[in-house]
Amino acid sequence: MRWTQTYIPTLRQKQTEAELISHQLLLRGGYIRKLASGIYLYLPLMQRVIEKFSRIVREEMNRSGAIEIHMSVLCPAEIWQTTGRYMSVGKELMRMKDRHEHEFVMCGTHEETITTLVRGEIKSYRQLPMNLYQIQVKFRDEIRPRFGLMRGREFIMKDAYTFDATQESFDVSYGKMLDAYSRIFTRAGLETVKVESDTGAMGGKAAHEFMLLVETDGGEEVIMICDKCGYAANREKATFRDTVKIKADKEMKPTEVVDTPGAATIEEVTAFLKVQPYQLVKTLLYMADNKPAAALVRGDRDVNEIKLKNALGAIELELATPAQIEEYTGAPVGFAGPVGLKDVPLIVDPMVTNLTNFIVGANADQQHIINVNIDRDFKATKVIDISLAREGDGCPMCNSTLDAKSGIEVGNTFQLGTKYSEALGAKFLDAEGKEHPIIMGSYGIGITRTPQAVLEKYFDEKGIIWPKTIAPYLVEIIPLSMDNKAQVEAAEKIYDQLTEAGIEVLMDDRNERPGVKFNDADLIGLPIRITIGDKSLKEGKVEVKARSEDKVEKIGLDSVVPAVVKLAERLN
RNA sequence: CGGGGUGUGGCGCAGUCUGGCAGCGCGCUUGCUUUGGGAGCAAGAUGUCGGAGGUUCAAAUCCUCUCACCCCGACCA
């Protein structure tokens, strides 16, 4: 391809709308343009990157036995109402009506659609297992789109769905997808970590995410990782081993209400009463689906709201407002406690149950209660892990400690169980003629977000450095002067040779100064650059250079193809 | 939805407080020169100052309403 024949609108200046380096590079490199908040247009270079990555995904999905189909973007709302997600997904589900006033949703994921597709056709265990996938546009009306393609509202996703008759069969299908995912990300030049994750609105039994660990600001999630045993989990999901040594008193002391003037926060109370944070129990009031609930964690810990939400079975969860706190506890913020709190369920973290004679808010202004003991002074509605893991906590699987790392999610896998098949009646007959719901799994890969995630890793101060597998072209040819006949002829010749050898080439045939071409070449980041200028051409040579290296090799005009092939082999 | 901010030529911005010719840099067009890391000179073109309404002799500037976008939070791949 020739630069003047395609459309690569590079920008010199930084774009204020982009915070992340990867987003900035895509805009400046002429890969994408924004149409509206969270909605992007893919320009020719981006289109090629998407095509490259999609091809890798297709090849590996096909290799694992999955079959490609294509489903609709729209789906009758009725099906989403049947599975309950019409309610549970909330406002991010884009809803609309057609001219007949029939309600539709724009799919952000296709469990409902595919289960509907399959339920009529799959009747026998003999037709299973099956794995269907598509690469398609998704729409999620995110509250706050940001980071370019990383959190757009419209994006492209590969989504696969497995159907199995038995749990054993499902485990095999799930394992195949995990393997395919590892191969896909490796081929795209990414080292990913597989972590345990929360299932969220997707439902089902268990889930994993494939995370790219990054050092830039691009991380959107925190991953807890154990170096020793390999335990890795999204922070939302992570469990941990408590390493604080608690001295338990032998006897329960009588409770006592004490005045704590001006001491509402943990810091203020511990300073005032001269105690350690872990001798306190925090009582946080939440509103779960508009009903109050109290979360009790040890004073030195924070609440993991995802764990709490799951413990409560709630769809919406948010901290109570100061007014609501006064309404339910009778005291201002900072003095809530479990003792005497009426009509509010108490969700208690197990770490609280190990404490004796601890301190809680008194549900009265400027007062706390000391020497409180669970079961004697209040009863837990439910004891369940609701603490947020943090760096330095003990690994739940071994005796080491957890590290916190920043990551970008590029893929996910969900063990759906029979949630969708039961709701929509996708059932099969086993060998004995008994009817069962199909066991399902669902597997996503962000087709547009992954290449941007790649850029959080592959760049330098001048621009992008694509891994060769997803670069829009492998080679960029730069004739330094378009007015120089010898240079142009040499460039055309090399262009033809490379093209004939099946190598993808972009030739910068613009009538621009060398500096402009070099800078744009560095910005758009093709792996190999061939410079054609008088200096080398006098010796019958051109200059071949990898974007990722400083070294320049002078190559004879007729040896360019093998030199490029050889260089490409060495590159990432 | 809550908090903060921004809308001025294709891009980046100044001008707004204190109303008085709509500007700067880059880019763009033409010509000449130049050509190994974002050229020089000369001549040009380009704006409903986000939109609507109001105040005023006069509004980018003041007032009211409204729309879009960005950042922080909640949500989320």
XYZ file of C-alpha atoms (C1' of nucleotides) in Angstrom:
649
model
C 0.000 0.000 0.000
C 1.082 3.537 -0.738
C 0.685 6.218 1.866
C -0.912 8.597 -0.627
C -3.483 5.972 -1.604
C -4.684 5.235 1.906
C -5.784 7.371 4.818
C -3.360 7.841 7.696
C -4.082 11.184 9.321
C -1.250 11.446 11.824
C -1.283 14.294 14.297
C 1.712 16.183 15.587
C 0.171 17.481 18.724
C -0.957 15.657 21.797
C -4.702 15.188 21.949
C -6.125 16.512 25.170
C -8.933 13.997 25.292
C -6.543 11.071 25.692
C -5.133 10.233 29.089
C -3.579 6.858 28.408
C -0.446 6.528 26.331
C -2.081 3.808 24.238
C -5.106 5.978 23.497
C -2.862 8.918 22.644
C -0.824 6.803 20.239
C -3.890 5.479 18.433
C -5.209 8.995 17.924
C -1.910 10.550 16.930
C -0.955 7.639 14.703
C -4.144 8.024 12.696
C -5.547 4.666 13.817
C -8.821 5.840 15.331
C -11.107 8.842 15.595
C -13.865 9.472 18.053
C -17.407 9.981 16.823
C -19.117 10.353 20.190
C -18.319 9.539 23.767
C -17.194 5.912 23.829
C -17.808 5.444 20.107
C -14.835 5.193 17.781
C -14.184 4.868 14.087
C -11.455 2.500 12.984
C -9.285 3.996 10.246
C -7.362 1.893 7.699
C -4.412 1.076 9.937
C -6.662 0.108 12.836
C -8.865 -1.916 10.561
C -5.816 -3.939 9.574
C -4.760 -4.444 13.183
C -8.248 -5.647 14.033
C -8.136 -7.948 11.037
C -4.755 -9.337 12.102
C -5.804 -9.997 15.651
C -9.157 -11.420 14.564
C -7.356 -13.845 12.298
C -5.268 -15.133 15.188
C -8.401 -15.495 17.289
C -10.230 -17.337 14.503
C -7.351 -19.682 13.837
C -7.011 -20.664 17.464
C -10.749 -20.909 18.065
C -11.149 -23.092 14.992
C -8.175 -25.179 16.081
C -9.885 -25.840 19.401
C -12.987 -27.074 17.615
C -15.164 -23.990 17.913
C -17.439 -23.068 14.994
C -17.940 -19.530 13.806
C -21.402 -18.047 13.382
C -22.778 -14.532 13.342
C -25.648 -13.324 15.462
C -27.708 -10.157 15.411
C -26.892 -7.009 17.344
C -30.531 -6.572 18.343
C -32.473 -8.993 20.442
C -36.141 -8.985 21.461
C -36.341 -7.686 25.031
C -38.621 -10.563 25.927
C -35.746 -13.035 25.936
C -33.753 -10.878 28.307
C -36.816 -10.581 30.499
C -37.047 -14.366 30.639
C -33.517 -14.755 31.989
C -33.975 -11.850 34.360
C -31.096 -9.882 32.941
C -33.429 -7.242 31.545
C -33.654 -6.127 35.170
C -30.269 -7.139 36.559
C -28.010 -5.616 33.931
C -29.473 -2.191 34.503
C -28.942 0.943 32.517
C -25.899 -0.203 30.614
C -28.248 -2.346 28.535
C -29.281 -0.196 25.590
C -33.003 -0.515 25.054
C -35.135 0.643 22.166
C -38.449 0.192 20.430
C -39.164 -0.497 16.809
C -41.955 1.181 14.827
C -44.451 -1.365 16.097
C -43.527 -0.436 19.660
C -41.853 -3.812 20.154
C -39.031 -3.622 22.658
C -35.508 -4.600 21.731
C -32.119 -4.520 23.393
C -28.711 -4.025 21.821
C -26.656 -6.964 22.945
C -23.642 -6.395 25.119
C -23.212 -10.153 25.165
C -25.162 -12.954 23.527
C -26.039 -15.669 26.050
C -29.766 -15.072 25.551
C -29.525 -15.098 21.781
C -27.438 -18.211 21.450
C -29.412 -20.161 24.009
C -32.549 -19.299 22.088
C -30.857 -20.435 18.889
C -29.781 -23.734 20.326
C -32.777 -24.679 22.396
C -34.902 -25.641 19.475
C -32.240 -27.680 17.726
C -30.250 -29.522 20.353
C -32.339 -32.338 21.723
C -29.901 -35.184 22.228
C -26.672 -35.729 24.136
C -25.326 -37.024 20.827
C -25.268 -33.469 19.493
C -23.010 -32.348 22.344
C -20.511 -30.995 23.099
C -20.636 -27.951 20.886
C -18.802 -24.628 20.829
C -20.118 -21.701 18.783
C -18.477 -18.324 18.520
C -18.716 -15.029 16.712
C -16.686 -11.881 16.273
C -19.092 -9.028 16.449
C -19.973 -5.554 17.591
C -21.227 -5.213 21.116
C -22.888 -2.254 22.717
C -22.881 -1.434 26.402
C -24.130 1.943 27.477
C -21.376 2.499 30.010
C -21.962 5.162 32.621
C -18.588 6.631 31.890
C -16.714 5.556 28.794
C -12.996 6.318 28.930
C -9.543 5.270 27.840
C -10.437 5.127 24.138
C -11.073 1.591 22.949
C -10.383 0.270 26.413
C -13.770 1.221 27.742
C -15.866 2.238 24.800
C -19.592 1.810 24.554
C -19.404 0.189 21.148
C -16.643 -2.361 20.765
C -15.848 -5.600 18.990
C -15.723 -8.808 20.915
C -15.140 -12.438 20.167
C -17.662 -14.357 22.182
C -17.846 -18.124 22.328
C -20.403 -20.362 23.984
C -19.963 -24.005 24.920
C -22.701 -26.554 25.388
C -22.067 -29.781 27.267
C -24.063 -32.703 28.600
C -22.019 -33.469 31.686
C -19.775 -31.632 34.109
C -16.802 -33.778 33.023
C -17.421 -32.893 29.414
C -17.780 -29.233 30.351
C -14.446 -29.290 32.192
C -12.806 -30.506 28.990
C -14.501 -27.793 26.923
C -13.520 -25.130 29.435
C -9.934 -26.376 29.480
C -9.775 -26.201 25.685
C -10.823 -22.576 25.783
C -8.252 -21.724 28.445
C -5.583 -23.324 26.247
C -6.797 -21.497 23.151
C -6.733 -18.210 25.061
C -3.161 -18.746 26.157
C -2.126 -19.409 22.558
C -4.033 -16.388 21.254
C -2.483 -13.913 23.647
C 0.984 -15.360 23.241
C 0.696 -15.001 19.479
C -0.385 -11.394 19.863
C 2.775 -10.730 21.827
C 1.099 -10.576 25.208
C 2.024 -12.281 28.413
C -1.196 -12.687 30.320
C -2.049 -13.936 33.759
C -5.137 -16.027 34.327
C -6.933 -14.898 37.445
C -10.045 -15.908 39.336
C -12.800 -13.338 39.036
C -16.279 -12.490 40.168
C -19.095 -13.570 37.872
C -20.990 -10.286 38.129
C -24.188 -9.872 36.166
C -23.175 -12.826 33.990
C -24.121 -15.230 36.739
C -22.984 -18.801 36.937
C -20.521 -20.631 39.084
C -16.995 -19.457 38.487
C -15.051 -17.240 36.171
C -11.559 -16.385 35.094
C -10.061 -13.314 33.496
C -6.970 -13.045 31.340
C -5.074 -10.027 32.495
C -2.216 -8.137 30.976
C -0.085 -6.765 33.789
C 1.027 -3.195 33.115
C 3.215 -0.621 34.770
C 1.526 2.333 33.039
C -1.627 4.082 34.213
C -3.642 1.853 31.914
C -4.435 -0.682 34.591
C -8.141 -0.816 35.243
C -8.143 -3.603 37.775
C -6.048 -4.717 40.698
C -4.806 -8.287 40.702
C -3.648 -10.101 43.805
C -0.847 -12.494 42.989
C 1.251 -14.928 44.969
C 4.732 -15.357 43.513
C 5.303 -18.588 45.322
C 2.322 -20.782 44.492
C 0.852 -18.870 41.560
C -2.450 -17.972 43.195
C -3.900 -15.087 41.212
C -7.266 -13.394 41.592
C -8.986 -10.193 40.719
C -9.067 -8.070 43.840
C -12.872 -8.226 43.756
C -12.631 -11.955 44.204
C -9.371 -12.435 46.102
C -9.365 -14.172 49.443
C -6.414 -13.982 51.787
C -4.944 -15.290 54.997
C -4.993 -12.880 57.912
C -1.509 -12.314 59.290
C -2.351 -10.069 62.226
C -1.695 -11.742 65.566
C -4.748 -11.224 67.718
C -4.535 -11.653 71.462
C -7.824 -13.071 72.592
C -8.837 -12.188 76.146
C -9.780 -15.219 78.233
C -12.835 -13.568 79.690
C -15.515 -11.407 78.265
C -15.640 -8.117 80.105
C -18.854 -6.228 80.700
C -19.695 -3.720 77.999
C -19.332 -0.073 78.729
C -20.476 2.989 76.826
C -17.691 5.558 76.629
C -17.676 9.126 75.391
C -15.455 9.668 72.412
C -15.854 13.362 71.663
C -14.765 14.311 68.179
C -13.631 10.789 67.374
C -15.567 9.309 64.459
C -12.978 7.750 62.160
C -10.900 4.691 62.967
C -7.794 6.873 63.293
C -9.497 9.268 65.688
C -10.987 6.525 67.837
C -7.784 4.512 68.092
C -5.856 7.638 68.993
C -8.430 8.712 71.539
C -8.805 5.313 73.242
C -5.136 4.389 72.720
C -5.888 1.055 71.050
C -4.912 -0.665 67.789
C -7.210 -0.538 64.738
C -7.780 -4.297 64.874
C -9.395 -3.921 68.297
C -12.205 -2.013 66.653
C -15.000 -3.286 64.470
C -16.223 -1.024 61.680
C -19.936 -1.002 60.990
C -20.741 0.312 57.552
C -24.282 0.905 56.514
C -25.222 0.095 52.938
C -28.382 0.257 50.923
C -28.883 -3.003 49.070
C -31.706 -2.742 46.553
C -33.089 0.101 48.698
C -33.005 -1.926 51.897
C -30.446 -1.233 54.634
C -27.736 -3.730 55.538
C -24.766 -3.383 57.846
C -21.317 -4.720 57.015
C -18.980 -5.455 59.902
C -15.249 -5.733 59.298
C -12.301 -5.464 61.599
C -11.088 -1.905 62.101
C -7.931 -2.347 60.072
C -9.750 -3.753 57.019
C -11.896 -2.382 54.205
C -15.113 -3.830 52.856
C -15.001 -5.629 49.527
C -18.265 -4.384 48.076
C -18.446 -7.115 45.450
C -18.211 -9.796 48.113
C -20.798 -7.938 50.166
C -23.119 -7.584 47.198
C -22.890 -11.312 46.550
C -23.412 -12.115 50.253
C -26.603 -10.077 50.180
C -27.719 -11.326 46.775
C -28.219 -7.696 45.838
C -28.353 -6.161 42.375
C -27.637 -2.590 43.426
C -25.437 -1.786 46.386
C -24.303 1.576 47.613
C -23.135 3.189 50.804
C -25.969 4.722 52.797
C -26.178 8.495 52.756
C -25.565 10.422 56.008
C -29.316 10.992 56.230
C -30.045 7.281 55.892
C -27.378 6.477 58.487
C -29.039 8.804 60.965
C -32.397 7.308 60.168
C -31.316 3.730 60.872
C -28.712 4.201 63.630
C -29.962 7.360 65.275
C -26.438 8.740 65.177
C -24.352 10.704 62.718
C -21.767 9.079 60.465
C -18.950 7.440 62.428
C -20.883 6.088 65.363
C -22.776 3.153 63.889
C -22.514 -0.145 65.710
C -24.192 -3.549 65.734
C -25.472 -3.417 69.285
C -29.102 -2.441 69.359
C -29.305 -1.856 65.633
C -32.853 -2.857 64.762
C -34.260 -4.166 61.506
C -30.908 -4.093 59.767
C -29.269 -7.389 58.793
C -25.684 -7.699 60.073
C -23.222 -9.192 57.611
C -20.141 -10.048 59.640
C -16.676 -10.839 58.378
C -15.154 -14.023 59.918
C -12.179 -11.980 61.118
C -14.563 -10.208 63.492
C -15.611 -13.455 65.131
C -12.052 -14.051 66.358
C -12.085 -10.847 68.379
C -12.970 -10.481 72.028
C -13.826 -7.360 73.962
C -13.751 -5.157 70.904
C -14.929 -1.619 70.316
C -17.905 -0.557 68.215
C -19.946 2.576 67.621
C -22.748 3.091 70.116
C -25.365 4.350 67.649
C -25.249 7.547 69.631
C -23.489 10.793 68.861
C -19.905 10.960 70.197
C -20.098 7.543 71.888
C -18.603 4.092 71.426
C -19.097 0.820 73.292
C -16.068 -1.112 74.533
C -15.751 -4.787 75.493
C -18.299 -5.909 72.960
C -18.501 -9.618 72.112
C -20.307 -11.237 69.243
C -23.175 -13.597 70.136
C -23.327 -12.156 73.656
C -24.021 -8.561 72.633
C -25.355 -8.983 69.111
C -26.045 -11.760 66.660
C -24.695 -11.902 63.142
C -27.299 -12.381 60.431
C -24.618 -13.978 58.317
C -20.901 -14.617 58.811
C -19.104 -14.475 55.494
C -15.864 -13.107 54.030
C -16.447 -9.498 53.009
C -12.936 -8.090 53.492
C -10.912 -6.535 50.729
C -7.532 -8.152 50.127
C -4.504 -5.893 50.027
C -0.817 -6.099 49.312
C 1.084 -7.934 52.018
C -1.826 -10.104 53.083
C -1.089 -13.803 53.425
C -1.667 -15.972 50.353
C -4.768 -18.109 50.923
C -3.126 -21.114 49.258
C 0.360 -21.130 50.751
C 2.477 -19.465 53.418
C 3.705 -16.635 51.200
C 2.227 -13.152 50.787
C 0.150 -11.477 48.096
C 1.369 -8.757 45.758
C -0.987 -6.217 44.191
C -0.513 -5.576 40.464
C -2.277 -3.408 37.968
C -3.836 -5.181 35.004
C -5.962 -4.820 31.906
C -8.536 -7.483 31.213
C -8.248 -8.800 27.672
C -10.289 -11.970 27.957
C -12.694 -13.732 30.245
C -14.248 -17.136 30.687
C -17.410 -17.909 32.601
C -18.704 -21.215 33.881
C -22.362 -20.475 33.432
C -23.750 -23.782 34.624
C -27.405 -24.045 33.669
C -28.535 -20.503 34.405
C -29.453 -19.681 30.819
C -30.387 -23.137 29.623
C -32.853 -23.549 32.464
C -34.368 -20.095 32.091
C -34.830 -20.499 28.338
C -35.549 -24.216 28.295
C -32.491 -25.470 26.407
C -32.665 -29.139 27.308
C -31.420 -32.420 25.933
C -32.153 -36.109 26.508
C -29.367 -38.264 27.925
C -28.683 -41.925 27.014
C -31.403 -43.007 29.429
C -33.928 -40.668 27.882
C -33.894 -38.297 30.842
C -34.113 -34.564 30.255
C -31.395 -32.161 31.497
C -30.553 -28.511 30.956
C -27.414 -28.002 28.891
C -24.293 -27.008 30.827
C -22.962 -23.811 29.355
C -19.848 -21.682 29.310
C -19.192 -18.296 27.801
C -15.855 -16.869 26.691
C -14.981 -13.354 25.604
C -11.988 -11.658 24.080
C -11.922 -7.920 23.477
C -10.959 -7.607 19.827
C -10.656 -3.832 19.865
C -9.434 -3.411 23.389
C -6.663 -5.995 23.211
C -4.608 -4.181 20.548
C -4.857 -1.009 22.608
C -3.783 -2.973 25.672
C -0.809 -4.191 23.647
C 0.227 -0.578 23.218
C 0.436 -0.047 26.953
C 3.423 -2.371 26.650
C 4.856 -1.727 23.208
C 5.858 1.895 22.778
C 8.662 4.351 23.318
C 8.884 8.143 23.422
C 8.578 8.311 19.623
C 5.553 6.129 19.191
C 4.224 2.638 18.707
C 6.345 -0.509 18.386
C 3.964 -3.201 17.148
C 4.626 -6.866 17.669
C 4.886 -8.241 14.131
C 1.867 -10.534 14.484
C -0.665 -7.724 14.773
C 1.147 -4.851 13.082
C -0.925 -3.350 10.247
C 2.009 -3.896 7.870
C 5.340 -5.582 8.477
C 7.478 -3.129 6.522
C 7.499 0.579 5.798
C 9.565 1.761 2.857
C 10.783 5.334 2.942
C 12.218 6.854 -0.213
C 13.748 10.007 1.235
C 13.055 12.135 -1.782
C 10.210 11.581 -4.206
C 11.970 13.912 -6.656
C 14.953 11.600 -6.853
C 14.404 9.220 -9.720
C 16.937 6.617 -8.575
C 15.423 6.490 -5.104
C 11.887 6.149 -6.385
C 12.897 3.415 -8.806
C 14.697 1.494 -6.083
C 11.722 1.937 -3.769
C 9.300 0.666 -6.394
C 11.503 -2.317 -7.066
C 11.755 -3.268 -3.403
C 8.038 -2.673 -2.971
C 7.325 -5.129 -5.786
C 9.817 -7.696 -4.530
C 8.420 -7.680 -0.996
C 4.829 -7.706 -2.197
C 5.547 -10.667 -4.446
C 7.137 -12.457 -1.513
C 3.837 -12.051 0.335
C 5.174 -9.452 2.748
C 2.857 -6.609 3.683
C 4.387 -3.257 2.874
C 3.479 0.372 3.298
C 5.444 2.820 1.169
C 5.602 6.423 2.283
C 5.411 8.014 -1.150
C 4.415 11.420 0.152
C 6.373 14.380 -1.036
C 7.495 15.168 2.487
C 10.823 15.932 4.026
C 12.752 13.009 5.479
C 12.236 14.171 9.052
C 8.471 14.101 8.655
C 8.566 10.599 7.211
C 10.885 9.266 9.902
C 8.792 10.721 12.664
C 5.549 9.402 11.236
C 7.166 5.999 10.714
C 8.234 5.875 14.344
C 4.773 7.016 15.394
C 2.750 4.414 13.507
C 5.238 1.775 14.590
C 5.600 -0.796 11.806
C 8.180 -3.415 12.840
C 10.659 -2.930 9.977
C 11.729 0.227 8.173
C 13.585 0.358 4.883
C 15.192 3.701 4.124
C 16.214 4.542 0.592
C 18.543 7.504 0.363
C 21.493 8.627 -1.710
C 24.103 7.708 0.894
C 23.549 3.975 0.640
C 22.063 3.906 -2.812
C 25.420 5.022 -4.254
C 26.748 1.673 -3.046
C 23.663 -0.080 -4.421
C 22.290 -0.573 -0.951
C 19.314 0.366 1.220
C 19.009 0.599 4.984
C 16.978 -1.924 6.939
C 16.122 -1.213 10.548
C 13.858 -2.707 13.161
C 11.576 -0.227 14.928
C 12.556 -1.807 18.221
C 16.300 -1.529 17.630
C 18.794 1.223 16.837
C 20.988 -0.868 14.581
C 20.832 -0.129 10.846
C 21.847 -2.775 8.307
C 22.906 -1.907 4.782
C 21.512 -4.431 2.362
C 22.141 -4.879 -1.350
C 19.163 -4.025 -3.552
C 18.627 -7.636 -4.563
C 18.930 -9.121 -1.086
C 16.193 -7.149 0.610
C 13.584 -9.906 0.755
C 15.767 -12.475 2.543
C 17.121 -9.780 4.854
C 13.603 -8.708 5.823
C 12.535 -12.305 6.360
C 15.530 -12.954 8.540
C 15.051 -9.807 10.577
C 11.349 -10.539 11.028
C 12.122 -13.971 12.410
C 14.183 -12.432 15.146
C 11.610 -9.829 16.097
C 8.891 -10.134 18.665
C -26.389 10.650 39.064
C -22.820 13.677 42.422
C -18.226 16.825 42.226
C -14.710 19.577 38.959
C -13.620 21.505 34.076
C -13.762 22.691 28.678
C -16.363 24.245 24.051
C -13.066 30.152 19.545
C -10.611 27.987 11.530
C -8.543 20.922 10.319
C -5.235 20.287 15.200
C -3.267 22.810 19.699
C -4.457 27.283 22.177
C -4.831 32.978 23.661
C -8.697 36.518 24.073
C -13.803 36.244 28.534
C -12.249 38.846 34.798
C -12.729 44.800 32.931
C -18.285 44.394 26.428
C -15.652 48.094 21.406
C -11.894 45.457 14.163
C -11.773 37.643 16.134
C -6.140 36.498 17.072
C -1.481 33.123 17.620
C 1.347 28.429 16.520
C 0.948 24.144 13.514
C -1.518 22.414 9.281
C -3.792 23.895 4.277
C -3.322 26.572 -1.009
C 0.164 28.984 -4.780
C 5.202 30.224 -6.265
C 10.502 29.989 -5.658
C 14.396 27.758 -2.946
C 15.413 23.406 0.007
C 15.631 17.835 0.779
C 19.252 11.814 5.698
C 15.133 13.250 11.723
C 8.875 17.530 12.119
C 12.601 23.357 6.128
C 13.049 28.850 4.455
C 11.035 33.141 2.008
C 6.794 35.425 -0.255
C 1.665 35.651 -1.247
C -3.096 33.629 0.178
C -7.676 30.879 1.978
C -10.340 29.184 6.131
C -14.716 31.026 11.865
C -22.553 31.083 12.556
C -16.639 32.130 18.919
C -21.257 24.685 20.788
C -26.788 26.152 20.359
C -31.244 29.191 21.756
C -33.053 33.373 24.109
C -32.097 37.979 26.743
C -29.447 42.780 28.401
C -26.874 46.690 25.513
C -25.653 51.800 20.772
C -22.421 47.414 20.713
C -21.717 40.508 23.159
C -16.651 35.308 22.097
C -16.880 38.472 26.632
C -22.598 39.977 30.933
C -27.519 37.106 32.264
C -30.968 32.735 31.557
C -31.783 28.119 29.431
C -29.761 24.142 26.706
C -26.369 20.631 24.171
C -21.739 18.193 23.674
C -17.130 16.592 25.482
C -13.198 15.703 29.295
C -11.502 14.506 34.444
C -12.694 12.285 39.711
C -16.503 8.855 41.998
C -20.382 5.087 41.605
C -20.833 1.042 37.024
C -17.929 -2.092 33.851
C -14.743 -6.041 29.316
